[in-house]
mmCIF file of C-alpha atoms in Angstrom:
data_model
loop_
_atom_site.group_PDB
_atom_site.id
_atom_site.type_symbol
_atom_site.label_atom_id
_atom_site.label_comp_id
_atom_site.label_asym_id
_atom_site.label_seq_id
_atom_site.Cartn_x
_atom_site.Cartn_y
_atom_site.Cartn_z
ATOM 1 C CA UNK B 1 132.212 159.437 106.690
ATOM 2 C CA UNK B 2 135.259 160.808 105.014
ATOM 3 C CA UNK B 3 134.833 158.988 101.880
ATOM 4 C CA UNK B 4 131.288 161.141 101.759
ATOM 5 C CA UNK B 5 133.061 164.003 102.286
ATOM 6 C CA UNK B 6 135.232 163.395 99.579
ATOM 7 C CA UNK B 7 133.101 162.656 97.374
ATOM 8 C CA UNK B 8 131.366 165.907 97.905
ATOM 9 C CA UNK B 9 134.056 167.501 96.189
ATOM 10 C CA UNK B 10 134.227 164.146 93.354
ATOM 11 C CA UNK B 11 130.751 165.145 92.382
ATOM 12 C CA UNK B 12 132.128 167.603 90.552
ATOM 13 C CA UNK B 13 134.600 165.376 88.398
ATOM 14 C CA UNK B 14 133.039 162.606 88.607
ATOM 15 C CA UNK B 15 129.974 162.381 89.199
ATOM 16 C CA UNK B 16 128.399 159.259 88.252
ATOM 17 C CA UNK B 17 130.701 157.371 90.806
ATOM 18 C CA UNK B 18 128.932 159.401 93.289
ATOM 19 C CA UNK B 19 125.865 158.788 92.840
ATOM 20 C CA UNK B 20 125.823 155.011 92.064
ATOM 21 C CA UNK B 21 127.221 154.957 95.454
ATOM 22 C CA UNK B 22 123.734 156.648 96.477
ATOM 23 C CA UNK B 23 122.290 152.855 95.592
ATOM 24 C CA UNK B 24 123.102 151.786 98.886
ATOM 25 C CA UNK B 25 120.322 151.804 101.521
ATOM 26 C CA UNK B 26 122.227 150.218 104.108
ATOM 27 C CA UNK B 27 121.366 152.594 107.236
ATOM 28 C CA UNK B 28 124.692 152.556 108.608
ATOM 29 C CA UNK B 29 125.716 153.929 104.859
ATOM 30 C CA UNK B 30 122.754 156.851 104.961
ATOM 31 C CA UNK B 31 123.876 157.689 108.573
ATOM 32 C CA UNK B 32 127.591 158.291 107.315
ATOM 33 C CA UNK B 33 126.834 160.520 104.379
ATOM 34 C CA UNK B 34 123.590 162.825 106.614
ATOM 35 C CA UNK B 35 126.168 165.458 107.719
ATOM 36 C CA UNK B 36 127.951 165.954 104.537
ATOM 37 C CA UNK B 37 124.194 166.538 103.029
ATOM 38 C CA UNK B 38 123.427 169.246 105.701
ATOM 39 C CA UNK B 39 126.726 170.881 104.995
ATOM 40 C CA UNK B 40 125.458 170.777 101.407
ATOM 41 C CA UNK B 41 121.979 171.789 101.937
ATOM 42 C CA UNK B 42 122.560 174.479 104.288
ATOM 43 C CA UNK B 43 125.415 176.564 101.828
ATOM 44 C CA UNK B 44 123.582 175.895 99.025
ATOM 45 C CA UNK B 45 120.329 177.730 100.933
ATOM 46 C CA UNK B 46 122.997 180.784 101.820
ATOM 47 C CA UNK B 47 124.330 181.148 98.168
ATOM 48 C CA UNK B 48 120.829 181.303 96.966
ATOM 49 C CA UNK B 49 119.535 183.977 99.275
ATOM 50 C CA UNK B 50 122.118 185.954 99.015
ATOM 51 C CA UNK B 51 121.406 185.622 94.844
ATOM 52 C CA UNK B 52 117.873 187.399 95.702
ATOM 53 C CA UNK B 53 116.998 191.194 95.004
ATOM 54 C CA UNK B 54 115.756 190.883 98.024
ATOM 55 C CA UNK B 55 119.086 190.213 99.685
ATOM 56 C CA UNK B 56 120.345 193.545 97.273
ATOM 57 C CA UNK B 57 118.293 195.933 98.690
ATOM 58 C CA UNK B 58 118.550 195.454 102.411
ATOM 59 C CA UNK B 59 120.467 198.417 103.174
ATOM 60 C CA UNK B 60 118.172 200.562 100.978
ATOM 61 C CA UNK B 61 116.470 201.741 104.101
ATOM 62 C CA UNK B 62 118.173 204.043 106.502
ATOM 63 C CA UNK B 63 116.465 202.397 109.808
ATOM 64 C CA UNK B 64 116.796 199.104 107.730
ATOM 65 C CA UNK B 65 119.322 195.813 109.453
ATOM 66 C CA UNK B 66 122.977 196.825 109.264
ATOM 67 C CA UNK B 67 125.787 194.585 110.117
ATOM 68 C CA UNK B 68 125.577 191.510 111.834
ATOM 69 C CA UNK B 69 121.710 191.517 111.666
ATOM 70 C CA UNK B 70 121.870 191.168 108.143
ATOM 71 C CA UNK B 71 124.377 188.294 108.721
ATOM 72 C CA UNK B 72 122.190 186.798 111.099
ATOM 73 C CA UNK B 73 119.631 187.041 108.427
ATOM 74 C CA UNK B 74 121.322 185.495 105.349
ATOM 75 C CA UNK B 75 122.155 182.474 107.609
ATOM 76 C CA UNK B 76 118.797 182.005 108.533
ATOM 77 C CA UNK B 77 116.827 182.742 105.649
ATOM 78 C CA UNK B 78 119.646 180.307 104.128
ATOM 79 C CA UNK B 79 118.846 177.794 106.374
ATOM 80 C CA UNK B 80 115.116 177.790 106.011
ATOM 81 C CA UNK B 81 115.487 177.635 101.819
ATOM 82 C CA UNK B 82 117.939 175.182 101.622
ATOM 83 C CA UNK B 83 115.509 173.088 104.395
ATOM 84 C CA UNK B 84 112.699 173.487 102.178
ATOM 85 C CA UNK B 85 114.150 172.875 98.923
ATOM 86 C CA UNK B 86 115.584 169.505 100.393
ATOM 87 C CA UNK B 87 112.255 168.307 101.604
ATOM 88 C CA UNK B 88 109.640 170.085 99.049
ATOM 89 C CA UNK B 89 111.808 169.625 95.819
ATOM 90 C CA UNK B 90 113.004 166.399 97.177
ATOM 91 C CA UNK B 91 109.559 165.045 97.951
ATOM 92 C CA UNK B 92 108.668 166.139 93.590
ATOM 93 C CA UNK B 93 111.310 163.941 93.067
ATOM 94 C CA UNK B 94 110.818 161.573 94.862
ATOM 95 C CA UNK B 95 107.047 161.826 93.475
ATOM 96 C CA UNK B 96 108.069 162.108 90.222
ATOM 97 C CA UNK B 97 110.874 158.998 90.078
ATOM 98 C CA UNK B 98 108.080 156.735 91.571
ATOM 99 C CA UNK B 99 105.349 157.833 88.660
ATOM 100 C CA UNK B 100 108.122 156.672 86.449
ATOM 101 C CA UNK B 101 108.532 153.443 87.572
ATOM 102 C CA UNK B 102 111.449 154.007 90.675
ATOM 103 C CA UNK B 103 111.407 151.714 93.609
ATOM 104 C CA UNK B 104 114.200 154.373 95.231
ATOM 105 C CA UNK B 105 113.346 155.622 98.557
ATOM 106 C CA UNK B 106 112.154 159.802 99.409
ATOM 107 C CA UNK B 107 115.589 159.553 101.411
ATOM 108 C CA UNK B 108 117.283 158.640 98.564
ATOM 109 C CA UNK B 109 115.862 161.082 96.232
ATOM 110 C CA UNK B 110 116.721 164.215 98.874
ATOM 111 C CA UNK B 111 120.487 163.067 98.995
ATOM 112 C CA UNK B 112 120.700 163.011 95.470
ATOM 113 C CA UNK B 113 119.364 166.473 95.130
ATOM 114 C CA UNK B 114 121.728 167.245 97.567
ATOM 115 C CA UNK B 115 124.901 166.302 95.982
ATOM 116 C CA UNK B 116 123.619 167.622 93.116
ATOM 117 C CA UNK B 117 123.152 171.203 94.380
ATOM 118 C CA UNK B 118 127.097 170.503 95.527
ATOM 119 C CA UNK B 119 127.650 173.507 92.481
ATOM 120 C CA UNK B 120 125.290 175.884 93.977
ATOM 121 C CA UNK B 121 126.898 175.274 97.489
ATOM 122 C CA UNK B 122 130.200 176.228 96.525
ATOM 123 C CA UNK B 123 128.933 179.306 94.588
ATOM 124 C CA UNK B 124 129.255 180.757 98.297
ATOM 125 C CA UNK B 125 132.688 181.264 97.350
ATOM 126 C CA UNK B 126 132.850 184.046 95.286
ATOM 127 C CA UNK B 127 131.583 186.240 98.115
ATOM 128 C CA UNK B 128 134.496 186.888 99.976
ATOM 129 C CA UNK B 129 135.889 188.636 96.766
ATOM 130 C CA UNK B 130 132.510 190.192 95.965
ATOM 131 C CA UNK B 131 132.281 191.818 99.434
ATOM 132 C CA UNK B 132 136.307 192.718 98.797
ATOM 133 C CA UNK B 133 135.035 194.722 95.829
ATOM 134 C CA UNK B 134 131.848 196.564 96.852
ATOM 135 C CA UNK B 135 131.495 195.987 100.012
ATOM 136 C CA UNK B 136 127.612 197.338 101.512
ATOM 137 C CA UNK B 137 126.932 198.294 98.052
ATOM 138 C CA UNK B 138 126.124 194.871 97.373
ATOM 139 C CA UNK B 139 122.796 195.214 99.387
ATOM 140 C CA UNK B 140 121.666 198.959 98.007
ATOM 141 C CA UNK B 141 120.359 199.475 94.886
ATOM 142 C CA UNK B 142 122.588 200.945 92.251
ATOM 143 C CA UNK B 143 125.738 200.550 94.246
ATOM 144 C CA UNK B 144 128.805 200.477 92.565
ATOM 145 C CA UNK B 145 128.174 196.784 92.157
ATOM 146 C CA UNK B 146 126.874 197.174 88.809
ATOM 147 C CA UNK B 147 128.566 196.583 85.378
ATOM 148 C CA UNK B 148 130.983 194.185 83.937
ATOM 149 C CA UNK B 149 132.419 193.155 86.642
ATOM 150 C CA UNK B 150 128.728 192.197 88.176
ATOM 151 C CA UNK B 151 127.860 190.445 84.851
ATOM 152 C CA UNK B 152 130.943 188.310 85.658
ATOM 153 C CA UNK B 153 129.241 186.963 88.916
ATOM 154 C CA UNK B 154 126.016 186.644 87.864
ATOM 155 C CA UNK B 155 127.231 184.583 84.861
ATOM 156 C CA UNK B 156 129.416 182.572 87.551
ATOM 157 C CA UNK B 157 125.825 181.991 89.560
ATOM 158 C CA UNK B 158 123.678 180.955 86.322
ATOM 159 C CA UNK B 159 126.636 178.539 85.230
ATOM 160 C CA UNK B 160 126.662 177.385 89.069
ATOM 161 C CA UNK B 161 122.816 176.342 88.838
ATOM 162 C CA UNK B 162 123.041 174.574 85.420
ATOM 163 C CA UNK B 163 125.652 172.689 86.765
ATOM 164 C CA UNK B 164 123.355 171.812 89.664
ATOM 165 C CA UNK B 165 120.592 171.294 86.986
ATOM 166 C CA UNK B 166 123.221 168.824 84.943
ATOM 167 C CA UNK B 167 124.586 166.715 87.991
ATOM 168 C CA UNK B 168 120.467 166.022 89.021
ATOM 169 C CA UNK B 169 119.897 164.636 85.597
ATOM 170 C CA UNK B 170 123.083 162.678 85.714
ATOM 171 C CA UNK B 171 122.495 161.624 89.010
ATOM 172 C CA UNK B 172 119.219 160.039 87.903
ATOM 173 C CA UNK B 173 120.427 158.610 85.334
ATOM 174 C CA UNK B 174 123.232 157.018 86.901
ATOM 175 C CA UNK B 175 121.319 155.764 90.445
ATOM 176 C CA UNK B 176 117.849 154.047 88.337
ATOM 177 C CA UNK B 177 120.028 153.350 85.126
ATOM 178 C CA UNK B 178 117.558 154.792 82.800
ATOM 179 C CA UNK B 179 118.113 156.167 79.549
ATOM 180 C CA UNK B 180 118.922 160.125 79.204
ATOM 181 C CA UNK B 181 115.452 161.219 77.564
ATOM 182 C CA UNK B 182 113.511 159.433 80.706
ATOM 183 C CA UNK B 183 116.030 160.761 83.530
ATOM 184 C CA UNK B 184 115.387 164.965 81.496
ATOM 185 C CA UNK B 185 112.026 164.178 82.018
ATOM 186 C CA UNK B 186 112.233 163.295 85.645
ATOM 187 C CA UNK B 187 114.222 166.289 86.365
ATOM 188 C CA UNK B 188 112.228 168.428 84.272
ATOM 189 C CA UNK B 189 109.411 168.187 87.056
ATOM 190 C CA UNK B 190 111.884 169.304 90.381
ATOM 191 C CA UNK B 191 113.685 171.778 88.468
ATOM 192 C CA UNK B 192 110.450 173.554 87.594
ATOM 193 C CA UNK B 193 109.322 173.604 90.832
ATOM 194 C CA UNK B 194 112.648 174.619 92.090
ATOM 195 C CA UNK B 195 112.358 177.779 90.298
ATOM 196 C CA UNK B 196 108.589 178.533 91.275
ATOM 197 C CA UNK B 197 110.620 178.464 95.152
ATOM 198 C CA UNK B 198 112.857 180.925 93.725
ATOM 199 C CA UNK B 199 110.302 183.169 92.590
ATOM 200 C CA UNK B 200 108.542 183.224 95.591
#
């Protein structure tokens, strides 16, 4: 299990080492890399909702959820997005590998969009320092969290999901062994719908 952890944080560096190692369907393999793909699934969820307007406006209201409700919220509307990314996107994928030719399992096609979504996951970190400099202004509109300085995070988030985006096509790539052109087009298809989630 530790070498999954680890390689967590390889993904990032090296990537297709990572997910050649996702070849292996060898149960006792899957079992020892399922809670580093929770981790990953779960703070990836958080980071996203916590990207939505809908996140920035909670404390618009003056009866609205203050405090640890709104904490309690994040975690759980994290949970429940990063849960249905992992099975809906997951299952495109999966869809989507087979059509082109794929004999991979839908289990293996959820972990690799999970290690690939290791970028958006640690995108969680910048809020410590974003709640160090604005504080509840983060979730009004118009706070004080506007400006540069905002620009700077939101061009921190958008590099943090084309990273994502990257690592799925080289993931692809790397686990079938298929050229670039036909692993873009099977991530074309996820990706897409990925964003329709987002929108919603």
């Amino acid at each position: 299990m530790r070498e999954w952890w680890l390689r967590t944080l390889l993904v990032l560096s090296a990537p297709r080492a990572v997910f050649v190692a996702l070849r292996g369907d060898d149960p006792d393999e899957v079992a020892v890399r399922a809670e580093p793909v929770l981790a990953i699934v779960l703070l990836a969820g958080v980071a996203f909702v916590l990207s939505t307007h809908l996140t920035g406006r909670l404390l618009d209201e003056p009866d609205g959820p203050q405090g640890i409700v709104i904490a309690v919220w994040v975690f759980l509307a994290g949970f429940l997005y990063g849960g249905l990314a992992y099975w809906v996107v997951g299952g495109v994928l999966f869809w989507i590998l087979r059509t082109l030719g794929s004999e991979g399992t839908y289990l293996r096609a959820r972990h690799l969009l999970a290690f690939a979504a290791v970028p958006v996951a640690l995108a969680l970190a910048v809020w410590p320092v974003k709640l160090a400099l604005y504080g509840g202004d983060l979730f009004h509109r118009g706070g004080s969290d506007r400006g540069a300085g905002a620009d700077v995070f939101d061009v921190i988030w958008l590099a943090a999901c084309l990273w994502a985006a990257a690592l799925l096509a080289i993931g692809v790539r790397a686990v079938h062994g298929w050229t670039w052109w036909r692993a873009a087009v099977a991530t074309a298809v996820p990706l897409a719908v990925g964003a329709g989630l987002a929108l919603l």
